[in-house]
Coordinates of C-alpha atoms in Angstrom, one line a residue:
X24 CA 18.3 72.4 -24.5
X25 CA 21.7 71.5 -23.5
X26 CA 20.8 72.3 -20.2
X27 CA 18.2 69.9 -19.9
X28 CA 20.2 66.8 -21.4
X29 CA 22.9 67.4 -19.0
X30 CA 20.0 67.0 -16.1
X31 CA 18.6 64.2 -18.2
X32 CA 21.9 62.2 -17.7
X33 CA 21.9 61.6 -14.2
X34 CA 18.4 59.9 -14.1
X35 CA 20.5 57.0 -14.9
X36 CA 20.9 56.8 -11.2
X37 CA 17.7 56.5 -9.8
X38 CA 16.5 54.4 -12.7
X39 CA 18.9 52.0 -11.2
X40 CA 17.5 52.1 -7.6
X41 CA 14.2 51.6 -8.9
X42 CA 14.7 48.7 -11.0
X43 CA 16.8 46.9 -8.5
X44 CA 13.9 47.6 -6.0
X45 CA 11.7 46.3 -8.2
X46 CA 13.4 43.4 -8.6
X47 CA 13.9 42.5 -4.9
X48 CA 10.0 42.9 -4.5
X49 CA 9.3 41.3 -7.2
X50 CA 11.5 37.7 -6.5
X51 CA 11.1 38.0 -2.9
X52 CA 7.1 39.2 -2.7
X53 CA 6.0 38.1 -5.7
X54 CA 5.0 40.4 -9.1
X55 CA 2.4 42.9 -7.5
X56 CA 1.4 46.2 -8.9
X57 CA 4.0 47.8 -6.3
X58 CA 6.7 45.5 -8.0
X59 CA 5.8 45.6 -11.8
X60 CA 5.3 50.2 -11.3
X61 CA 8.5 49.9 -9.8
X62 CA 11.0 48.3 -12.1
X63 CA 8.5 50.1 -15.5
X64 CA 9.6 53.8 -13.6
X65 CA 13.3 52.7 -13.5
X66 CA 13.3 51.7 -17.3
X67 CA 11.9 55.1 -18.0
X68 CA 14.2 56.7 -16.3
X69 CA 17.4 55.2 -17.6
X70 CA 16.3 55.2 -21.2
X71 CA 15.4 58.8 -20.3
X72 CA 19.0 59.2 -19.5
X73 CA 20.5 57.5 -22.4
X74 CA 18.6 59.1 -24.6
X75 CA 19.8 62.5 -23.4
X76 CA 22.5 63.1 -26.0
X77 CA 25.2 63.4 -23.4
X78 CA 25.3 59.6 -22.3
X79 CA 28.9 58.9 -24.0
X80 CA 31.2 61.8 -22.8
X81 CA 29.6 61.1 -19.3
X82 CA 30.4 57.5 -18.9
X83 CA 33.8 58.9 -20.1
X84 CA 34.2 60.3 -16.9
X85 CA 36.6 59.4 -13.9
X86 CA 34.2 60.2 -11.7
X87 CA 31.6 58.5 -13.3
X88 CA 32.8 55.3 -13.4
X89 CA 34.4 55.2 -10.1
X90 CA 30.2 55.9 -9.0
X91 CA 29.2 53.5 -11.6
X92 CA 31.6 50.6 -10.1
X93 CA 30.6 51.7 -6.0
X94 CA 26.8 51.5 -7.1
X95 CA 27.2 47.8 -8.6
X96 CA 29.6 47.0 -6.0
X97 CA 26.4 47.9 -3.7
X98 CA 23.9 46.4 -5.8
X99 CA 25.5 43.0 -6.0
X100 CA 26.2 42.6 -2.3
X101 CA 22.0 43.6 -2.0
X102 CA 20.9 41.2 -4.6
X103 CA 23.6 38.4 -2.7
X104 CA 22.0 39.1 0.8
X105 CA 18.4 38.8 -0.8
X106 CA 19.2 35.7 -2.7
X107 CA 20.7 33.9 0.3
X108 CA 17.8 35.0 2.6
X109 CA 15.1 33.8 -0.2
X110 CA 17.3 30.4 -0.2
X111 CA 17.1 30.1 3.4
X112 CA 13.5 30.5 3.8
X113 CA 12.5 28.7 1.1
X114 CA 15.2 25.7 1.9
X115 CA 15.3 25.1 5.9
X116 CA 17.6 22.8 7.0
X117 CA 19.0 22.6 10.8
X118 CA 21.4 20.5 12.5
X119 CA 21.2 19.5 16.0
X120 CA 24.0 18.6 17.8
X121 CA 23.0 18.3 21.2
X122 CA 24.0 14.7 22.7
X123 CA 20.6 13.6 23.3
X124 CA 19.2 15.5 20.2
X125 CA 16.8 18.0 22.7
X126 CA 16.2 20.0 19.9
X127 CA 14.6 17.7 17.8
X128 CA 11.4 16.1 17.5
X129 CA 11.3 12.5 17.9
X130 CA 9.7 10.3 15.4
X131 CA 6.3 10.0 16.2
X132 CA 5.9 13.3 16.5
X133 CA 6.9 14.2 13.1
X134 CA 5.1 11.6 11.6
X135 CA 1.8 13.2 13.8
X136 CA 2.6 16.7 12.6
X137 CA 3.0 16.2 8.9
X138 CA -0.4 14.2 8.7
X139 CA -2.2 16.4 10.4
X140 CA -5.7 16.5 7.6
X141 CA -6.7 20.2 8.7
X142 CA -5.0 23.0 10.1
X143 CA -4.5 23.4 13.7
X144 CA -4.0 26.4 15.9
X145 CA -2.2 26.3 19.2
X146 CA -3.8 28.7 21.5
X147 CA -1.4 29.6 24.5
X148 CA -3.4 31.7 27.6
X149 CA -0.3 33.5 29.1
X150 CA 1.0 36.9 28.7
X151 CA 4.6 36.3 28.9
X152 CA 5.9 33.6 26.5
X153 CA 8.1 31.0 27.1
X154 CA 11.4 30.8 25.2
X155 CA 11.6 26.8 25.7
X156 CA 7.7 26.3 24.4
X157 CA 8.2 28.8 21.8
X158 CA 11.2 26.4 20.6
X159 CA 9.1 23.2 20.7
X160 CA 6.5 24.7 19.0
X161 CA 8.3 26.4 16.2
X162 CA 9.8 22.6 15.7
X163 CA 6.2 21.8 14.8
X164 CA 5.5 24.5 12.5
X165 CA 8.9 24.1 10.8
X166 CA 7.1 20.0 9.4
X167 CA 3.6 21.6 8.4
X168 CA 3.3 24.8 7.6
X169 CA -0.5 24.3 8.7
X170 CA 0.4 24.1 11.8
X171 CA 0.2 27.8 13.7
X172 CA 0.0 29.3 17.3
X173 CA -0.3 32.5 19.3
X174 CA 0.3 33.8 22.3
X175 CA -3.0 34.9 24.3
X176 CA -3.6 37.4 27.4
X177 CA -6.2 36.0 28.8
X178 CA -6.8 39.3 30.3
X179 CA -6.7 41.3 27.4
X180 CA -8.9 39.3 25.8
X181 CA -11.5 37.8 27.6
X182 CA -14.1 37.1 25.4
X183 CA -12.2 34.6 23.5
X184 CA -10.6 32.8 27.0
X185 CA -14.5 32.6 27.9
X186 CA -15.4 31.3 24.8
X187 CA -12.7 28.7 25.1
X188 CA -13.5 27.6 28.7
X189 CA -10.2 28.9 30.1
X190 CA -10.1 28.6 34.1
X191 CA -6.6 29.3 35.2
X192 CA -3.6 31.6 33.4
X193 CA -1.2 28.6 31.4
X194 CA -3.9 26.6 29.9
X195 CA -2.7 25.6 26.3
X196 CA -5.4 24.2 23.3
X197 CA -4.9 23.4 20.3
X198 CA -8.0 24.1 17.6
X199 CA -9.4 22.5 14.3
X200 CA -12.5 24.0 12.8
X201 CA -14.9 23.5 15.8
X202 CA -12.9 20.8 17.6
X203 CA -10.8 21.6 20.3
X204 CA -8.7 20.1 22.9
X205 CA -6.9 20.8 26.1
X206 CA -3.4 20.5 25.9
X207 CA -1.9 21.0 29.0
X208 CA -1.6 23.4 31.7
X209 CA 1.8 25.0 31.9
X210 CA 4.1 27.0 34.3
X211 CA 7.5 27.9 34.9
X212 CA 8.1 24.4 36.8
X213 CA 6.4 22.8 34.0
X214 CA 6.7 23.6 30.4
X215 CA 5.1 22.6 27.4
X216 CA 6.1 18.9 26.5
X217 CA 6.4 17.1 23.1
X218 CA 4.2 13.8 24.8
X219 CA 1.4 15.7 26.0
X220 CA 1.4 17.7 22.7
X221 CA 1.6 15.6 20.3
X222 CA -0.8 12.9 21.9
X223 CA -3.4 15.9 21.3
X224 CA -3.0 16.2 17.7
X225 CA -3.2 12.5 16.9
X226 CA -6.7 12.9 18.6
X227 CA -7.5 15.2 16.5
X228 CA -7.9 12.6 13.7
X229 CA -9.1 9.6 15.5
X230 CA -13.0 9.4 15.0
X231 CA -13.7 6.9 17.0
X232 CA -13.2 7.0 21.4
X233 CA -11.6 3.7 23.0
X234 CA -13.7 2.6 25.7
X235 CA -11.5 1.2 28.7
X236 CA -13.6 -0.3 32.0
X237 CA -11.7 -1.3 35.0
X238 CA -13.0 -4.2 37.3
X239 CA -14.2 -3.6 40.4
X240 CA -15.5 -5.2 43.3
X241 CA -12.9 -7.6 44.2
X242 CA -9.9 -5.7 45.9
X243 CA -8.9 -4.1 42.8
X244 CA -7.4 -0.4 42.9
X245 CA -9.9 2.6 42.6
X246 CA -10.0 4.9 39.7
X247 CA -11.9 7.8 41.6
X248 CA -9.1 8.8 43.5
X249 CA -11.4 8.6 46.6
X250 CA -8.4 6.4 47.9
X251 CA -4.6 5.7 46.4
X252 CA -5.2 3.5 43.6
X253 CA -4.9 3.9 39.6
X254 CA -7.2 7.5 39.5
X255 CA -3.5 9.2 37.8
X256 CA -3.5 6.2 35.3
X257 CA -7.1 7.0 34.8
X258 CA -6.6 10.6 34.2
X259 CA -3.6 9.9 32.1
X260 CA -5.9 7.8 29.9
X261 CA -8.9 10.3 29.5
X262 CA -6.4 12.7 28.7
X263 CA -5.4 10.7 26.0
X264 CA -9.1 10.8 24.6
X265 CA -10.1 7.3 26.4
X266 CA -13.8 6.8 27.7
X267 CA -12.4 5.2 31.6
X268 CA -15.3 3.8 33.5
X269 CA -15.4 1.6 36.6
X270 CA -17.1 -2.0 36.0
X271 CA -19.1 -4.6 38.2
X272 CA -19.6 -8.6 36.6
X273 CA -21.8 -8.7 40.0
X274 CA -24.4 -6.1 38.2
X275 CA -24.3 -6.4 34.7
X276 CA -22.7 -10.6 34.3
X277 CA -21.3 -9.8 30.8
X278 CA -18.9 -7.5 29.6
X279 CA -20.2 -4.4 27.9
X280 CA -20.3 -4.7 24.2
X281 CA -18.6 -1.0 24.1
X282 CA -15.1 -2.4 25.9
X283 CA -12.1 -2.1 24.1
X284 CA -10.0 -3.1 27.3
X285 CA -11.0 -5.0 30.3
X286 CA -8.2 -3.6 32.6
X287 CA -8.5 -6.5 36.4
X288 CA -5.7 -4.3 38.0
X289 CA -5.0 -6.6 41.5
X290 CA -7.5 -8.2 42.5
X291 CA -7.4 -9.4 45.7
X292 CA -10.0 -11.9 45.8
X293 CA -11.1 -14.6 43.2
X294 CA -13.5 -13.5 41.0
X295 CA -17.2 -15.9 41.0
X296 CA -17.5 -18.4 37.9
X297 CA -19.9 -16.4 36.1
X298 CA -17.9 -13.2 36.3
X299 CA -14.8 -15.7 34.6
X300 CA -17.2 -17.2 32.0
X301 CA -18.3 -13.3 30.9
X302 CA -14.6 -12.0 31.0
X303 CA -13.4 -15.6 29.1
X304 CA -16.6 -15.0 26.7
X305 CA -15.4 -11.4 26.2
X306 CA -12.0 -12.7 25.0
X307 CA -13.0 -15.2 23.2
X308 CA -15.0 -12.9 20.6
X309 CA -12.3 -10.8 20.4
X310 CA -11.7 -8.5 23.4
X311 CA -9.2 -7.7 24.8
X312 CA -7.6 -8.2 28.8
X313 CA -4.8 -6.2 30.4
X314 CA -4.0 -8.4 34.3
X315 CA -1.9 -7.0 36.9
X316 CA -1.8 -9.8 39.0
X317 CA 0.4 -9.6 42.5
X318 CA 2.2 -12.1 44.8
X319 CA 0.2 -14.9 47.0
X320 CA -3.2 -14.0 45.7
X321 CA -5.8 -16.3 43.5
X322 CA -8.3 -13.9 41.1
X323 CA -9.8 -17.2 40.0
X324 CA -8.0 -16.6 36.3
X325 CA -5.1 -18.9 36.8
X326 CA -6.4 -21.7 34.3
X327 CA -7.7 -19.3 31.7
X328 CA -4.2 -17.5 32.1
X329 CA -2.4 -21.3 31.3
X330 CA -4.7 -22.0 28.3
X331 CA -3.3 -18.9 27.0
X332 CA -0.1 -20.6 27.7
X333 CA 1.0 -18.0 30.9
X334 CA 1.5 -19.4 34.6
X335 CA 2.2 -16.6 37.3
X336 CA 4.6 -18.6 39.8
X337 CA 3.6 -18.7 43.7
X338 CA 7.2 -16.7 44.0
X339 CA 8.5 -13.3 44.8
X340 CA 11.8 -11.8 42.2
X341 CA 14.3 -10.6 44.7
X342 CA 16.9 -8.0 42.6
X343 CA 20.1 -8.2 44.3
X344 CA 21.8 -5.6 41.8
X345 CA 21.4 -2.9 43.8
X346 CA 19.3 -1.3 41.1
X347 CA 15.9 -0.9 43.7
X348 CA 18.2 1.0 45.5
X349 CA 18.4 4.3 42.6
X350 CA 14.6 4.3 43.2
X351 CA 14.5 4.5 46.9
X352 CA 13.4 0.3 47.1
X353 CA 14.9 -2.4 48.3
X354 CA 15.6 -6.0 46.3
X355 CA 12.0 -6.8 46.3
X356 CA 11.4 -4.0 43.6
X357 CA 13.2 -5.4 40.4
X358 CA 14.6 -2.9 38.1
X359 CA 13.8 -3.6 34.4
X360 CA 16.1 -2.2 31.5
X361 CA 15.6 -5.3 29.0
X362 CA 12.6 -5.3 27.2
X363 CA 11.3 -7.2 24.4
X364 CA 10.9 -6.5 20.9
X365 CA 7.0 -5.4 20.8
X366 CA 5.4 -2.2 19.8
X367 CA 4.8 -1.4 23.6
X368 CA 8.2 -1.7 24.7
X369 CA 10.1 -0.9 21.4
X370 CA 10.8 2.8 22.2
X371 CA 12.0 1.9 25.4
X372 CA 15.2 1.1 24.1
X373 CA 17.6 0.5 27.8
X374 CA 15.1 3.1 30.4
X375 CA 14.3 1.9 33.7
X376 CA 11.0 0.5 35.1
X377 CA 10.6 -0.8 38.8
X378 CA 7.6 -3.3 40.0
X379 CA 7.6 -3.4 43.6
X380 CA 6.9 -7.1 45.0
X381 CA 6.8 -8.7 41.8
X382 CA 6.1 -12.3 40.4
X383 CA 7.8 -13.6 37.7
X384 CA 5.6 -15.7 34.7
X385 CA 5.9 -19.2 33.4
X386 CA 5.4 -18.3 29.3
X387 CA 4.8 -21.8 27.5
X388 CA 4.1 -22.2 24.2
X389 CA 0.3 -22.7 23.1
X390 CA -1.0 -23.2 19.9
X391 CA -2.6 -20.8 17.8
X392 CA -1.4 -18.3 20.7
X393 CA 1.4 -15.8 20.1
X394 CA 3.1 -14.8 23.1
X395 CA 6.0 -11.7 23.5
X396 CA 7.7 -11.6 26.4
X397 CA 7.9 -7.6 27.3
X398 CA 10.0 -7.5 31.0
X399 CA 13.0 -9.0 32.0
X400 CA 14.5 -8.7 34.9
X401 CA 18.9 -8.5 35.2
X402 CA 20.4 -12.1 35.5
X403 CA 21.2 -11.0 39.4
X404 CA 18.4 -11.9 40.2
X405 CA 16.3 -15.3 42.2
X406 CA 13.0 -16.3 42.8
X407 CA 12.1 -16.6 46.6
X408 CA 8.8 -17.8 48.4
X409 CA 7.6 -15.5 51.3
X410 CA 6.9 -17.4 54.6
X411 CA 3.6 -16.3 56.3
X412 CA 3.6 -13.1 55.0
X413 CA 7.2 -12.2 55.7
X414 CA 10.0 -11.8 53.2
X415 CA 13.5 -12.8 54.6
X416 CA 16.0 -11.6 51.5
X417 CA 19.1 -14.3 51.5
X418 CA 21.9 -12.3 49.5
X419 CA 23.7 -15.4 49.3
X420 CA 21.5 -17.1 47.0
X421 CA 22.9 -17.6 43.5
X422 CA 21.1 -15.4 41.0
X423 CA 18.7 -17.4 38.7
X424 CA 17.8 -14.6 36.2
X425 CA 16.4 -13.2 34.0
X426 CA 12.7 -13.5 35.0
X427 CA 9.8 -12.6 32.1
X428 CA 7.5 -10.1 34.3
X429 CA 5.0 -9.5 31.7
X430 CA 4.0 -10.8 28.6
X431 CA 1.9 -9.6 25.4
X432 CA -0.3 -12.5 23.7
X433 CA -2.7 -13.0 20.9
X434 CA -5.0 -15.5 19.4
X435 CA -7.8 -15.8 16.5
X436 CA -11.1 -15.2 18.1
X437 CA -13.8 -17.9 18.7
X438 CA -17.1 -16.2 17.4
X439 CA -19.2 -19.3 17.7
X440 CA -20.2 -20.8 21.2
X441 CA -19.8 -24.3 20.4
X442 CA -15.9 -23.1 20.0
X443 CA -15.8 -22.1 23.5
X444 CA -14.1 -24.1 25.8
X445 CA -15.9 -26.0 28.9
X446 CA -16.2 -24.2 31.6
X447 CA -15.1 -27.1 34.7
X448 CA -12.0 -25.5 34.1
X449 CA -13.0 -22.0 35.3
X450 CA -13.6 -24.1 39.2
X451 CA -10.3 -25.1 39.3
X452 CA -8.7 -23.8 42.8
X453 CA -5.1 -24.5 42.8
X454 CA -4.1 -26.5 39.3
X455 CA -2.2 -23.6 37.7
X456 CA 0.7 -25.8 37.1
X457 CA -1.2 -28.8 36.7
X458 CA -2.6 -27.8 33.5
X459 CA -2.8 -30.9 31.0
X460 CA -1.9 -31.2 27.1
X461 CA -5.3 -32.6 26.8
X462 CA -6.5 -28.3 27.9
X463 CA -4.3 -26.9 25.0
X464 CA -5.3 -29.8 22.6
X465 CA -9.2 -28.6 22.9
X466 CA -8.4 -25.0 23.1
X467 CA -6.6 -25.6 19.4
X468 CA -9.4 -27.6 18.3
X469 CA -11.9 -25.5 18.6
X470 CA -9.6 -22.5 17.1
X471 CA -9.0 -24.6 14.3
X472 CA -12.8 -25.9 13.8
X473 CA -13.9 -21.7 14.2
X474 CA -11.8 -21.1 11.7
X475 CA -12.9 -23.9 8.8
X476 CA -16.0 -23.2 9.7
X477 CA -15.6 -19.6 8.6
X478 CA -14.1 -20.4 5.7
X479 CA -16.8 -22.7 4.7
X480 CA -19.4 -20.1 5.5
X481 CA -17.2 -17.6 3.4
X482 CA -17.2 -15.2 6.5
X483 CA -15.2 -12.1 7.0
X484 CA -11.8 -12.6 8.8
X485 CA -11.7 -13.7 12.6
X486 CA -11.2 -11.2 15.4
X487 CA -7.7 -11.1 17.4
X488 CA -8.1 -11.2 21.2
X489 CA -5.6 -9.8 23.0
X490 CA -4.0 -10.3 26.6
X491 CA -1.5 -8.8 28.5
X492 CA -0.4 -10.1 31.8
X493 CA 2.3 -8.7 34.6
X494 CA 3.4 -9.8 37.6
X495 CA 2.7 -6.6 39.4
X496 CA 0.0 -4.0 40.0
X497 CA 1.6 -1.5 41.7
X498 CA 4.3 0.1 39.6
X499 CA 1.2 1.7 38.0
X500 CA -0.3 3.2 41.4
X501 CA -0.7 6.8 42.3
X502 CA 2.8 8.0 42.8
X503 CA 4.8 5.7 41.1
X504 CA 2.6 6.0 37.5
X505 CA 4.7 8.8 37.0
X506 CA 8.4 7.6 37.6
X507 CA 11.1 6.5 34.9
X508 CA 9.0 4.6 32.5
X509 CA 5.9 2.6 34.9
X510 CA 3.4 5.1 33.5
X511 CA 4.3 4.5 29.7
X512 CA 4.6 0.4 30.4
X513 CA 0.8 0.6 31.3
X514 CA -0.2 3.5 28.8
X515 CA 1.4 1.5 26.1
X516 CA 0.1 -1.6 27.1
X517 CA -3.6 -0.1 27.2
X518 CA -2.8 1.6 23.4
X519 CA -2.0 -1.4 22.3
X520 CA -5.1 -3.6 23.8
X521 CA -7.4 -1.4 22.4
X522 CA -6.4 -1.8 19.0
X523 CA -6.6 1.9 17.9
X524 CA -4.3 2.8 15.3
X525 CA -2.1 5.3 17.4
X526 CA 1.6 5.9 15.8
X527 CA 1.7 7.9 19.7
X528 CA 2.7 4.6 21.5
X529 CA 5.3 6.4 23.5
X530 CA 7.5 9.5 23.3
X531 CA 10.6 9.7 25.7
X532 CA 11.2 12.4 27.4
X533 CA 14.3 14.3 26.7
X534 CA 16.6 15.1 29.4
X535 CA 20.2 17.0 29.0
X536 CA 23.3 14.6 30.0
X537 CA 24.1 15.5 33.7
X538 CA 27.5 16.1 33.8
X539 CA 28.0 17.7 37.1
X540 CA 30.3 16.2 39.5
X541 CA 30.6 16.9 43.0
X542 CA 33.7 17.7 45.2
X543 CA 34.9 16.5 48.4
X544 CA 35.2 18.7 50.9
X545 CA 39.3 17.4 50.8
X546 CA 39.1 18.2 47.1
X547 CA 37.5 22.1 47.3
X548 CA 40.1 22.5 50.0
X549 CA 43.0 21.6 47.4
X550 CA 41.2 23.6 44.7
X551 CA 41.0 26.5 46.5
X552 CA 45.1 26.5 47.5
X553 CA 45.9 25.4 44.4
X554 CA 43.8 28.2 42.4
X555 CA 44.0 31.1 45.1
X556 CA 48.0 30.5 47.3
X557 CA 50.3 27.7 45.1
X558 CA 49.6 28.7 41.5
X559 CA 49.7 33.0 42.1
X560 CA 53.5 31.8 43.8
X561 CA 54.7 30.0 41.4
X562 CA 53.9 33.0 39.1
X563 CA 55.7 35.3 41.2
X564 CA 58.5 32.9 41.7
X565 CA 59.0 32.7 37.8
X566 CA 58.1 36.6 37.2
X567 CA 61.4 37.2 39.9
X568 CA 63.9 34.7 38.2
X569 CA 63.3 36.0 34.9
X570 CA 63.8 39.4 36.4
X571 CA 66.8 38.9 38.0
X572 CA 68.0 36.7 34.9
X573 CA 67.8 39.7 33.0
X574 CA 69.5 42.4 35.2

């Protein structure tokens, strides 16, 4: 008997072990069977061993509670490092102290990510994963826990990459129930990016498709890409779950009734009356029109651009700050880092934007019309006419900026047809600056009779039309869509028009703070003397002086 109570006694010790195990599984993994048989065996066994007879002359013992103090010491730092891990998980908090916070997601993005209705699963097809699009999308995950991805060989599994309609290795989708989207195709040259990403999952919860038609048929660029024209703006604009489609006034004589945008992206020659009476129809109940207009050409608009209180000037912008020059371009390409405060431009905050032979606008004010200047070029700047085709820069010109490039307007729809304006104005050739109060004064008229007679009628609220007009075409052409911030100028512009509800108006791109500097070949040649023949002599020089000092 006293044999077994002197065994009995040390089952103190892995009572302990159990019941601290139990514990740990039990905070950390929650109170399963595992957990709950655990810490019950431990109790057993230390009740076992204080019921022994031979607890108190134990404890008495040096050697006891030198093991006693080591095995809490032990236990406490385990139950510290569990307790700081659970806080950690359960309570994430990073800071980012990059200069141009890289690590963070902007915004939008967040805003996207923690509304997301269902969950989503981001399907990357590559066998090796990247560090840098692992990052990006754990900063996802780490705002909504329903957000998930995996890495995919497309090799190993290619039932699921067939399923999924995967053509090349890099393809990245992201998946909700049985929607799913392509995301981008990636590489080593081309990571995963926070635009492309994020403008996915806000399609994810649009329902409805924006329909944007382009004209055609008078000059205007091509969205095919059978020729250089707008076919990367068009992609860029599918991509962002836009319906793009080419569109003839010869063919059908109205606008369709599916438009959300009526892009006329330089036209080169004017338009016929009844193609402006279907586009100024279109406006009027409530479309919306997005012109790129260019120097010394007439699109037959001009007067239905001044009712809305806009006059494109017969002029050129010549830039004589140098800044065309960053670009590869000469003065006639202003550079634009002043924009106005509109939600296409207000993310822009000081980035650059170039319009190669560009003319500045006349804004006036109109009523009923509200206009928002959006470019604006530096105050180096002067207007300057071109001479049979022919542009002869004079640097010595005083500046005479800033010039308004483009401009964002909006007005209260006219839904009834005795509201519309006459249409001798759409013959007028060459009376852009000619326009008379007595234009404006009938165009408010008939906004202000619309809109008693709706409230008369008790009718549902007015539509908004919507215009946008720049003095440029081509900063959003094939090969310069993509530079500094020409692509997002017309992307935004087109988000805007369209009047979806998109918080995805523009994300930045981030870019690390180049901080290189480059040597001379006069300065490596000093470096190099200094580091490799003056400095090792001087150290010598010194070693010897303080040697001889010493003898």
């Amino acid at each position: 008997m006293k044999n077994a109570s002197s065994i009995l006694k040390y089952l103190i010790w892995p009572g302990l072990m159990l019941v601290s195990a139990g514990l740990v599984v039990g905070l950390l993994n929650g109170w399963t069977l595992v957990a709950v048989a655990l810490l019950v065996i431990g109790l057993m066994l230390i009740v076992s061993s204080i019921a022994s007879g031979d607890y108190v002359g134990f404890w008495q013992r040096r050697s006891t509670q030198a093991g006693t103090n080591a095995a809490v010491s032990i236990a406490s730092v385990f139950i510290i490092l569990g307790l700081i891990n659970f806080l950690g998980v359960r309570y994430d908090s990073r800071t980012d102290l990059t200069e141009g916070q890289l690590l963070t997601l902007s915004p939008a993005s967040q805003e996207v990510v923690q509304n997301l209705e269902t969950p989503v699963e981001t399907l990357i097809f590559d066998a090796v994963p990247n560090p840098t699009d692992q990052q990006l999308l754990d900063n996802y995950r780490r705002f909504n826990p329903d957000f998930t991805y995996r890495y995919i060989d497309p090799f190993a599994d290619p039932q699921l990459s067939q399923r999924m309609g995967v053509e090349t290795g890099g393809e990245v989708f992201i998946t909700a129930g049985e929607r799913k989207l392509l995301v981008q195709r990636i590489n080593q040259a081309e990571p995963l990016t926070e635009r492309q990403l994020t403008n996915k999952l806000a399609q994810l919860s649009q329902d409805d498709v924006a329909v944007v038609y382009f004209l055609q048929g008078h000059g205007e660029y091509a969205i095919d890409g059978s020729k250089a024209g707008f076919f990367e703006a068009a992609t860029q604009l599918q991509e962002q779950n836009y319906t793009v489609a080419p569109l003839n006034l010869a063919d059908t004589n109205v606008v369709p009734p599916d438009a959300d945008v009526l892009v006329i992206a330089g036209a080169q020659q004017e338009l016929f009356e009844a193609e402006i009476i279907a586009v100024r129809d279109y406006l009027e109940a409530g479309g919306s029109v997005f012109v790129l207009v260019d120097p010394q050409t007439k699109t037959g608009l001009e007067v239905l651009m001044s009712q809305w209180g806009v006059v494109p000037e017969n002029t050129l912008v010549i830039d004589t700050s140098g800044g065309g020059q960053l670009v590869g371009l000469g003065p006639a390409a202003p550079l634009v880092t002043t924009y106005g405060d509109h939600p296409i431009t207000e993310a822009f905050e000081a980035g650059r934007s170039f319009y190669p032979v560009a003319r500045p606008l006349q804004v006036r004010e109109v009523s009923n019309v509200e206009e928002t200047p959006l470019l604006f070029t530096n105050q180096r700047s002067h207007a300057q006419s071109m001479t049979e085709g022919e542009l002869s820069v004079d640097p010595d010109k005083p500046p005479e900026g800033p010039f308004t490039l483009g401009v964002a307007l909006t007005r209260p729809a006219v839904v009834q047809a005795s509201d519309v304006p006459s249409e001798a104005d759409a013959n007028a050739e060459d009376t852009v600056a000619e326009d008379t109060a007595a234009e404006d004064s009938a165009t408010a008229n008939a906004d202000e009779t619309a809109g008693e007679n709706a409230a008369e009628t008790n009718e549902p609220e007015l539509k908004e039309s919507r215009m946008v007009i720049i003095g440029n075409s081509s900063f959003a052409t094939d090969g310069l869509f993509s530079q500094q911030l020409n692509g997002d100028v017309f992307l935004n512009a087109v988000t805007w028009l369209s009047k979806v509800d998109n918080p995805v108006l523009s994300i930045q791109p981030k870019e690390a703070t180049n901080r290189r500097f480059t040597l001379s070949v006069q300065q490596q040649i000093w470096l190099t003397l200094l580091s490799l023949v003056v400095f090792p002599l001087l150290g010598i020089v010194g070693a010897g002086a303080l040697w001889l000092k010493r003898r």
